[in-house]
Short mmCIF file of C-alpha atoms in Angstrom, two decimals:
data_model
loop_
_atom_site.label_atom_id
_atom_site.label_comp_id
_atom_site.label_asym_id
_atom_site.label_seq_id
_atom_site.Cartn_x
_atom_site.Cartn_y
_atom_site.Cartn_z
CA GLU A 1 0.03 -0.13 -0.55
CA THR A 2 1.71 3.48 -1.19
CA GLY A 3 -0.78 6.15 -0.19
CA VAL A 4 -2.09 6.24 -3.54
CA THR A 5 -5.62 4.82 -4.47
CA GLN A 6 -7.09 4.66 -7.58
CA THR A 7 -10.08 3.35 -8.53
CA PRO A 8 -11.70 1.67 -10.27
CA ARG A 9 -8.17 -1.12 -11.10
CA HIS A 10 -10.83 -2.32 -14.08
CA LEU A 11 -12.33 -0.59 -16.84
CA VAL A 12 -13.70 -2.33 -20.31
CA MET A 13 -15.31 1.00 -22.20
CA GLY A 14 -16.93 1.18 -25.88
CA MET A 15 -16.13 3.65 -27.83
CA THR A 16 -18.42 6.09 -27.75
CA ASN A 17 -18.49 6.16 -23.84
CA LYS A 18 -17.85 8.03 -21.51
CA LYS A 19 -15.93 7.40 -17.86
CA SER A 20 -13.32 8.79 -15.85
CA LEU A 21 -10.72 7.18 -13.95
CA LYS A 22 -10.10 7.82 -10.08
CA CYS A 23 -6.32 8.86 -7.75
CA GLU A 24 -6.74 9.51 -3.69
CA GLN A 25 -3.69 10.32 -2.13
CA HIS A 26 -3.48 11.91 1.39
CA LEU A 27 0.31 11.79 1.54
CA GLY A 28 -0.28 15.73 1.83
CA HIS A 29 1.72 16.14 -1.44
CA ASN A 30 0.85 18.77 -4.27
CA ALA A 31 1.30 17.27 -7.09
CA MET A 32 0.05 14.16 -9.47
CA TYR A 33 1.19 12.39 -12.72
CA TRP A 34 -0.90 10.66 -14.99
CA TYR A 35 0.95 7.97 -16.17
CA LYS A 36 0.01 5.15 -19.60
CA GLN A 37 1.94 1.71 -19.68
CA SER A 38 1.51 -0.19 -22.86
CA ALA A 39 1.62 -3.26 -23.84
CA LYS A 40 5.76 -3.44 -24.67
CA LYS A 41 6.41 0.57 -24.72
CA PRO A 42 8.10 2.48 -22.56
CA LEU A 43 5.66 4.40 -19.20
CA GLU A 44 4.95 7.63 -21.86
CA LEU A 45 4.16 10.27 -18.87
CA MET A 46 0.56 11.72 -20.18
CA PHE A 47 0.06 15.02 -17.34
CA VAL A 48 1.06 17.07 -14.49
CA TYR A 49 -0.67 19.25 -11.71
CA ASN A 50 1.17 20.77 -9.17
CA PHE A 51 -0.98 22.51 -6.41
CA LYS A 52 -3.56 22.47 -8.51
CA GLU A 53 -2.04 23.37 -11.64
CA GLN A 54 -1.48 21.19 -14.69
CA THR A 55 2.69 22.23 -15.97
CA GLU A 56 2.65 19.56 -18.67
CA ASN A 57 0.67 17.83 -21.06
CA ASN A 58 2.58 15.54 -23.05
CA SER A 59 1.13 15.99 -26.42
CA VAL A 60 -2.13 13.86 -24.83
CA PRO A 61 -5.24 13.25 -27.92
CA SER A 62 -8.04 15.50 -26.17
CA ARG A 63 -10.15 12.63 -26.07
CA PHE A 64 -8.34 12.40 -22.64
CA SER A 65 -9.79 15.03 -20.33
CA PRO A 66 -7.59 15.46 -16.96
CA GLU A 67 -8.47 17.19 -13.95
CA CYS A 68 -7.07 17.93 -9.93
CA PRO A 69 -9.66 19.66 -8.06
CA ASN A 70 -7.62 19.72 -5.01
CA SER A 71 -3.81 18.50 -3.89
CA SER A 72 -5.61 14.81 -2.85
CA HIS A 73 -7.17 14.45 -5.27
CA LEU A 74 -6.62 14.30 -9.80
CA PHE A 75 -9.38 12.83 -12.22
CA LEU A 76 -9.14 11.13 -16.21
CA HIS A 77 -12.66 12.42 -18.20
CA LEU A 78 -12.41 9.48 -21.14
CA HIS A 79 -14.00 9.87 -24.24
CA THR A 80 -14.96 8.56 -27.66
CA LEU A 81 -11.58 6.16 -26.88
CA GLN A 82 -10.03 4.36 -30.16
CA PRO A 83 -9.44 0.34 -28.90
CA GLU A 84 -5.31 1.02 -28.72
CA ASP A 85 -6.05 3.08 -25.78
CA SER A 86 -6.17 0.64 -24.06
CA ALA A 87 -3.43 -0.21 -21.29
CA LEU A 88 -3.00 1.02 -17.82
CA TYR A 89 -3.26 4.05 -16.26
CA LEU A 90 -1.06 4.64 -13.37
CA CYS A 91 -1.24 7.29 -11.13
CA ALA A 92 1.53 8.68 -8.71
CA SER A 93 1.98 11.00 -6.51
CA SER A 94 4.72 13.35 -4.95
CA GLN A 95 5.77 16.21 -2.95
CA GLU A 96 5.87 18.43 -5.61
CA GLN A 97 6.77 18.43 -9.19
CA GLY A 98 10.42 18.38 -8.81
CA THR A 99 10.28 16.21 -6.10
CA ILE A 100 12.74 12.75 -6.35
CA GLU A 101 10.61 9.90 -5.15
CA ALA A 102 7.67 9.26 -6.70
CA PHE A 103 4.60 7.21 -4.84
CA PHE A 104 2.26 4.93 -7.62
CA GLY A 105 -1.60 4.01 -7.44
CA GLN A 106 -1.75 0.07 -8.55
CA GLY A 107 -3.25 1.66 -11.75
CA THR A 108 -6.64 1.52 -13.92
CA ARG A 109 -7.03 -2.06 -16.59
CA LEU A 110 -8.58 -0.20 -19.38
CA THR A 111 -9.66 -1.84 -22.36
CA VAL A 112 -11.96 0.25 -25.50
CA VAL A 113 -14.16 -2.72 -27.10
CA ALA B 1 17.73 15.03 -22.09
CA GLN B 2 18.20 12.25 -21.18
CA SER B 3 17.39 8.62 -22.05
CA VAL B 4 17.66 5.34 -20.96
CA THR B 5 18.06 1.85 -22.65
CA GLN B 6 17.75 -1.87 -20.65
CA LEU B 7 18.86 -3.87 -23.83
CA ASP B 8 17.36 -7.34 -22.02
CA SER B 9 13.88 -7.73 -22.21
CA GLN B 10 13.40 -10.96 -20.65
CA VAL B 11 15.78 -12.47 -17.92
CA PRO B 12 14.86 -16.02 -16.37
CA VAL B 13 16.37 -17.68 -13.75
CA PHE B 14 16.38 -20.10 -11.61
CA GLU B 15 16.15 -20.07 -7.52
CA GLU B 16 18.17 -18.68 -5.65
CA ALA B 17 20.84 -17.91 -9.04
CA PRO B 18 22.58 -14.82 -9.86
CA VAL B 19 21.01 -11.99 -11.85
CA GLU B 20 22.26 -8.87 -13.21
CA LEU B 21 19.22 -6.49 -14.56
CA ARG B 22 21.82 -4.03 -17.13
CA CYS B 23 20.75 -0.13 -17.48
CA ASN B 24 22.36 1.87 -19.25
CA TYR B 25 21.61 5.66 -19.70
CA SER B 26 22.29 9.28 -21.68
CA SER B 27 22.50 13.18 -20.27
CA SER B 28 24.11 16.67 -21.45
CA VAL B 29 24.37 16.50 -17.17
CA SER B 30 23.86 15.42 -14.01
CA VAL B 31 21.56 12.84 -13.10
CA TYR B 32 19.96 10.97 -10.07
CA LEU B 33 18.85 6.87 -10.90
CA PHE B 34 16.29 4.94 -9.26
CA TRP B 35 15.14 1.38 -9.78
CA TYR B 36 11.16 0.65 -9.96
CA VAL B 37 9.61 -2.38 -9.25
CA GLN B 38 6.15 -3.60 -10.50
CA TYR B 39 4.61 -6.89 -8.77
CA PRO B 40 2.20 -8.08 -10.91
CA ASN B 41 -1.04 -6.28 -11.05
CA GLN B 42 0.54 -3.31 -9.09
CA GLY B 43 1.68 0.04 -9.65
CA LEU B 44 5.87 0.57 -9.30
CA GLN B 45 7.52 0.66 -6.00
CA LEU B 46 10.52 3.02 -5.48
CA LEU B 47 13.83 -0.39 -5.25
CA LEU B 48 16.32 2.09 -4.52
CA LYS B 49 17.94 5.26 -5.85
CA TYR B 50 20.82 7.22 -6.33
CA LEU B 51 21.24 10.87 -6.01
CA SER B 52 24.36 11.04 -4.49
CA GLY B 53 27.41 10.12 -2.19
CA SER B 54 27.89 6.30 -2.56
CA THR B 55 28.30 4.46 -6.11
CA LEU B 56 26.64 1.49 -4.61
CA VAL B 57 22.91 1.51 -3.42
CA GLU B 58 21.56 -1.01 -2.01
CA SER B 59 17.55 -1.74 -1.88
CA ILE B 60 16.24 -3.55 1.78
CA ASN B 61 15.05 -7.36 0.26
CA GLY B 62 18.96 -7.38 -1.40
CA PHE B 63 19.16 -6.13 -4.51
CA GLU B 64 21.93 -3.31 -5.42
CA ALA B 65 22.80 -0.77 -7.16
CA GLU B 66 26.12 0.16 -8.52
CA PHE B 67 26.09 3.41 -10.28
CA ASN B 68 29.58 3.73 -12.43
CA LYS B 69 29.82 7.40 -13.47
CA SER B 70 32.35 6.62 -16.36
CA GLN B 71 30.28 3.59 -18.43
CA THR B 72 26.83 5.68 -18.09
CA SER B 73 25.29 2.72 -16.64
CA PHE B 74 22.88 1.60 -13.01
CA HIS B 75 22.99 -2.61 -13.14
CA LEU B 76 20.60 -3.70 -11.16
CA ARG B 77 21.92 -7.22 -9.15
CA LYS B 78 20.58 -9.52 -6.36
CA PRO B 79 23.30 -12.15 -5.50
CA SER B 80 20.09 -15.73 -4.62
CA VAL B 81 17.17 -14.59 -6.20
CA HIS B 82 13.76 -15.96 -5.56
CA ILE B 83 10.68 -16.62 -6.41
CA SER B 84 8.68 -13.48 -4.73
CA ASP B 85 11.64 -11.51 -7.03
CA THR B 86 9.10 -12.22 -10.28
CA ALA B 87 7.57 -8.58 -11.21
CA GLU B 88 9.60 -6.36 -14.11
CA TYR B 89 11.94 -4.11 -12.72
CA PHE B 90 12.77 -0.25 -14.44
CA CYS B 91 14.77 2.16 -14.07
CA ALA B 92 14.16 5.45 -14.21
CA VAL B 93 16.60 8.33 -14.81
CA SER B 94 15.97 12.79 -13.75
CA ASP B 95 18.30 15.68 -14.05
CA PRO B 96 19.63 16.40 -10.03
CA TYR B 97 16.22 18.42 -9.71
CA GLY B 98 13.96 15.98 -10.29
CA GLN B 99 12.98 16.89 -14.00
CA ASN B 100 12.79 15.19 -16.81
CA PHE B 101 12.14 11.54 -15.10
CA VAL B 102 12.31 9.07 -18.13
CA PHE B 103 11.59 5.32 -17.76
CA GLY B 104 13.21 2.63 -19.52
CA PRO B 105 11.38 0.32 -21.39
CA GLY B 106 11.67 -2.62 -18.55
CA THR B 107 12.60 -5.87 -17.30
CA ARG B 108 10.32 -9.03 -16.40
CA LEU B 109 12.65 -11.16 -13.85
CA SER B 110 11.37 -15.07 -14.18
CA VAL B 111 12.65 -17.12 -11.57
CA LEU B 112 12.15 -20.07 -12.13
CA PRO B 113 11.90 -23.07 -9.38
#
Protein backbone atom coordinates (compact mmCIF):
# COMPACT_ATOMS: atom_id res chain seq x y z
CA GLU A 1 0.00 0.00 0.00
CA THR A 2 1.67 3.19 -1.19
CA GLY A 3 -0.95 5.70 -0.08
CA VAL A 4 -2.17 6.33 -3.63
CA THR A 5 -5.52 4.74 -4.47
CA GLN A 6 -6.94 4.36 -7.95
CA THR A 7 -10.48 3.39 -8.88
CA PRO A 8 -11.70 1.43 -10.64
CA ARG A 9 -9.01 -1.24 -10.90
CA HIS A 10 -10.47 -2.53 -14.14
CA LEU A 11 -12.66 -0.81 -16.73
CA VAL A 12 -14.12 -1.98 -20.02
CA MET A 13 -15.72 0.68 -22.15
CA GLY A 14 -17.06 1.09 -25.65
CA MET A 15 -15.68 3.68 -28.03
CA THR A 16 -18.73 5.90 -27.61
CA ASN A 17 -18.79 5.78 -23.80
CA LYS A 18 -17.73 8.44 -21.34
CA LYS A 19 -16.00 7.30 -18.18
CA SER A 20 -13.65 8.70 -15.56
CA LEU A 21 -10.66 7.33 -13.70
CA LYS A 22 -10.08 8.49 -10.15
CA CYS A 23 -6.90 8.86 -8.14
CA GLU A 24 -6.70 9.82 -4.49
CA GLN A 25 -3.75 10.37 -2.18
CA HIS A 26 -3.62 11.34 1.48
CA LEU A 27 0.14 11.73 1.70
CA GLY A 28 0.04 15.50 1.77
CA HIS A 29 1.63 15.66 -1.66
CA ASN A 30 1.16 18.59 -4.00
CA ALA A 31 2.10 17.05 -7.34
CA MET A 32 0.10 14.37 -9.13
CA TYR A 33 0.77 12.56 -12.39
CA TRP A 34 -0.97 10.40 -14.95
CA TYR A 35 1.10 7.76 -16.79
CA LYS A 36 0.08 5.35 -19.53
CA GLN A 37 1.64 1.90 -19.59
CA SER A 38 1.07 -0.03 -22.81
CA ALA A 39 2.34 -3.47 -23.61
CA LYS A 40 5.90 -3.44 -24.95
CA LYS A 41 6.22 0.36 -24.68
CA PRO A 42 7.95 2.53 -22.08
CA LEU A 43 5.91 4.31 -19.48
CA GLU A 44 4.52 7.49 -20.96
CA LEU A 45 3.98 10.58 -18.84
CA MET A 46 0.65 12.10 -19.82
CA PHE A 47 -0.12 14.95 -17.43
CA VAL A 48 1.40 16.66 -14.41
CA TYR A 49 -0.37 18.82 -11.86
CA ASN A 50 1.59 20.85 -9.33
CA PHE A 51 -0.40 22.62 -6.61
CA LYS A 52 -3.59 21.97 -8.65
CA GLU A 53 -2.21 23.65 -11.75
CA GLN A 54 -1.53 21.63 -14.88
CA THR A 55 2.15 22.03 -15.69
CA GLU A 56 2.66 19.36 -18.33
CA ASN A 57 0.61 17.91 -21.15
CA ASN A 58 2.75 15.63 -23.25
CA SER A 59 0.83 15.88 -26.50
CA VAL A 60 -2.02 13.81 -25.19
CA PRO A 61 -5.11 13.60 -27.46
CA SER A 62 -8.07 15.66 -26.34
CA ARG A 63 -10.17 12.54 -25.78
CA PHE A 64 -8.25 12.39 -22.47
CA SER A 65 -9.19 15.23 -20.17
CA PRO A 66 -7.57 15.58 -16.72
CA GLU A 67 -9.06 17.35 -13.75
CA CYS A 68 -7.45 18.19 -10.43
CA PRO A 69 -10.01 19.75 -8.07
CA ASN A 70 -7.62 19.71 -5.10
CA SER A 71 -4.17 18.42 -4.25
CA SER A 72 -5.54 15.09 -3.04
CA HIS A 73 -7.63 14.12 -6.05
CA LEU A 74 -6.92 13.65 -9.72
CA PHE A 75 -9.31 12.50 -12.41
CA LEU A 76 -8.89 11.40 -16.00
CA HIS A 77 -12.05 11.84 -18.03
CA LEU A 78 -12.33 9.59 -21.06
CA HIS A 79 -14.56 9.97 -24.11
CA THR A 80 -14.65 8.51 -27.60
CA LEU A 81 -11.57 6.41 -26.98
CA GLN A 82 -9.93 4.11 -29.50
CA PRO A 83 -8.92 0.46 -29.04
CA GLU A 84 -5.25 1.52 -29.01
CA ASP A 85 -5.98 3.48 -25.84
CA SER A 86 -6.31 0.19 -23.98
CA ALA A 87 -3.55 0.19 -21.38
CA LEU A 88 -2.75 0.39 -17.69
CA TYR A 89 -3.19 3.95 -16.46
CA LEU A 90 -1.06 4.77 -13.46
CA CYS A 91 -1.43 7.67 -11.11
CA ALA A 92 1.49 8.91 -9.02
CA SER A 93 2.12 11.67 -6.52
CA SER A 94 5.14 13.41 -5.05
CA GLN A 95 5.75 16.14 -2.51
CA GLU A 96 5.82 18.60 -5.36
CA GLN A 97 6.92 18.57 -8.97
CA GLY A 98 10.65 18.12 -9.02
CA THR A 99 10.72 16.04 -5.84
CA ILE A 100 12.75 12.94 -6.37
CA GLU A 101 10.50 10.15 -5.15
CA ALA A 102 7.08 9.46 -6.61
CA PHE A 103 4.52 7.06 -5.13
CA PHE A 104 2.38 5.10 -7.56
CA GLY A 105 -1.12 3.72 -7.35
CA GLN A 106 -1.95 0.20 -8.49
CA GLY A 107 -3.34 1.42 -11.77
CA THR A 108 -6.56 1.08 -13.74
CA ARG A 109 -6.56 -1.57 -16.44
CA LEU A 110 -8.58 -0.03 -19.27
CA THR A 111 -9.92 -2.02 -22.19
CA VAL A 112 -11.61 -0.19 -25.05
CA VAL A 113 -13.86 -2.38 -27.17
CA ALA B 1 17.35 15.43 -22.26
CA GLN B 2 17.88 12.10 -20.57
CA SER B 3 17.26 8.64 -21.98
CA VAL B 4 17.42 5.15 -20.52
CA THR B 5 18.21 1.83 -22.15
CA GLN B 6 17.41 -1.56 -20.69
CA LEU B 7 18.84 -4.02 -23.16
CA ASP B 8 17.15 -7.12 -21.77
CA SER B 9 13.39 -7.18 -22.13
CA GLN B 10 13.14 -10.56 -20.38
CA VAL B 11 15.47 -12.34 -17.99
CA PRO B 12 14.61 -15.89 -16.88
CA VAL B 13 16.67 -17.23 -13.99
CA PHE B 14 16.45 -20.18 -11.62
CA GLU B 15 15.69 -19.67 -7.95
CA GLU B 16 18.75 -18.98 -5.78
CA ALA B 17 20.84 -18.03 -8.82
CA PRO B 18 22.40 -14.57 -9.14
CA VAL B 19 20.94 -12.01 -11.51
CA GLU B 20 21.99 -8.75 -13.10
CA LEU B 21 19.55 -6.42 -14.86
CA ARG B 22 21.30 -3.91 -17.04
CA CYS B 23 20.59 -0.21 -17.28
CA ASN B 24 22.44 2.41 -19.27
CA TYR B 25 21.57 6.06 -19.52
CA SER B 26 22.55 9.10 -21.50
CA SER B 27 22.52 12.65 -20.22
CA SER B 28 24.37 15.89 -20.74
CA VAL B 29 24.02 16.80 -17.05
CA SER B 30 24.50 15.00 -13.78
CA VAL B 31 21.71 12.59 -12.97
CA TYR B 32 19.75 10.86 -10.29
CA LEU B 33 19.07 7.18 -10.94
CA PHE B 34 16.30 4.88 -9.77
CA TRP B 35 15.08 1.33 -9.97
CA TYR B 36 11.36 0.72 -9.63
CA VAL B 37 9.70 -2.70 -9.37
CA GLN B 38 6.23 -3.61 -10.57
CA TYR B 39 4.78 -6.86 -9.24
CA PRO B 40 1.95 -8.49 -11.22
CA ASN B 41 -1.22 -6.41 -11.17
CA GLN B 42 0.40 -3.73 -9.06
CA GLY B 43 1.69 -0.20 -9.52
CA LEU B 44 5.35 0.75 -9.40
CA GLN B 45 7.31 0.80 -6.17
CA LEU B 46 10.66 2.47 -5.64
CA LEU B 47 13.31 -0.20 -5.07
CA LEU B 48 16.41 1.94 -4.65
CA LYS B 49 17.90 5.22 -5.77
CA TYR B 50 21.23 6.93 -6.29
CA LEU B 51 21.34 10.66 -5.60
CA SER B 52 24.91 11.26 -4.44
CA GLY B 53 27.60 9.80 -2.21
CA SER B 54 28.42 6.11 -2.29
CA THR B 55 28.03 4.69 -5.75
CA LEU B 56 26.72 1.40 -4.35
CA VAL B 57 23.15 1.52 -3.09
CA GLU B 58 21.14 -1.26 -1.53
CA SER B 59 17.49 -2.13 -1.02
CA ILE B 60 15.96 -3.81 2.00
CA ASN B 61 15.24 -7.03 0.09
CA GLY B 62 18.79 -7.80 -1.03
CA PHE B 63 19.05 -5.93 -4.33
CA GLU B 64 21.92 -3.55 -4.99
CA ALA B 65 22.88 -1.24 -7.82
CA GLU B 66 26.12 0.50 -8.62
CA PHE B 67 26.41 3.85 -10.33
CA ASN B 68 29.24 3.82 -12.85
CA LYS B 69 29.70 7.26 -14.30
CA SER B 70 32.36 6.32 -16.83
CA GLN B 71 30.18 3.57 -18.26
CA THR B 72 26.93 5.54 -17.74
CA SER B 73 25.41 2.48 -16.12
CA PHE B 74 23.30 1.62 -13.10
CA HIS B 75 22.97 -2.17 -13.22
CA LEU B 76 20.79 -3.94 -10.65
CA ARG B 77 22.07 -7.12 -9.02
CA LYS B 78 21.00 -9.72 -6.52
CA PRO B 79 23.24 -12.63 -5.47
CA SER B 80 20.37 -15.08 -4.91
CA VAL B 81 16.84 -14.55 -6.24
CA HIS B 82 13.55 -15.86 -4.89
CA ILE B 83 10.34 -16.78 -6.66
CA SER B 84 8.81 -13.66 -5.12
CA ASP B 85 11.26 -11.46 -7.05
CA THR B 86 9.36 -12.24 -10.25
CA ALA B 87 8.31 -8.80 -11.50
CA GLU B 88 9.04 -6.10 -14.03
CA TYR B 89 11.92 -3.82 -13.17
CA PHE B 90 12.21 -0.28 -14.49
CA CYS B 91 15.30 1.86 -14.48
CA ALA B 92 14.69 5.61 -14.43
CA VAL B 93 16.73 8.79 -14.58
CA SER B 94 16.11 12.42 -13.75
CA ASP B 95 18.14 15.59 -13.64
CA PRO B 96 19.22 16.84 -10.20
CA TYR B 97 16.06 18.96 -9.96
CA GLY B 98 13.77 15.97 -10.40
CA GLN B 99 12.78 17.24 -13.81
CA ASN B 100 12.84 15.27 -17.04
CA PHE B 101 12.07 12.04 -15.24
CA VAL B 102 12.39 9.24 -17.80
CA PHE B 103 11.67 5.53 -17.42
CA GLY B 104 13.38 2.75 -19.33
CA PRO B 105 11.30 0.15 -21.20
CA GLY B 106 11.53 -2.36 -18.37
CA THR B 107 12.98 -5.83 -17.86
CA ARG B 108 10.73 -8.71 -16.94
CA LEU B 109 12.47 -10.95 -14.41
CA SER B 110 11.05 -14.46 -14.20
CA VAL B 111 12.38 -16.63 -11.39
CA LEU B 112 11.92 -20.31 -12.11
CA PRO B 113 11.68 -23.07 -9.47
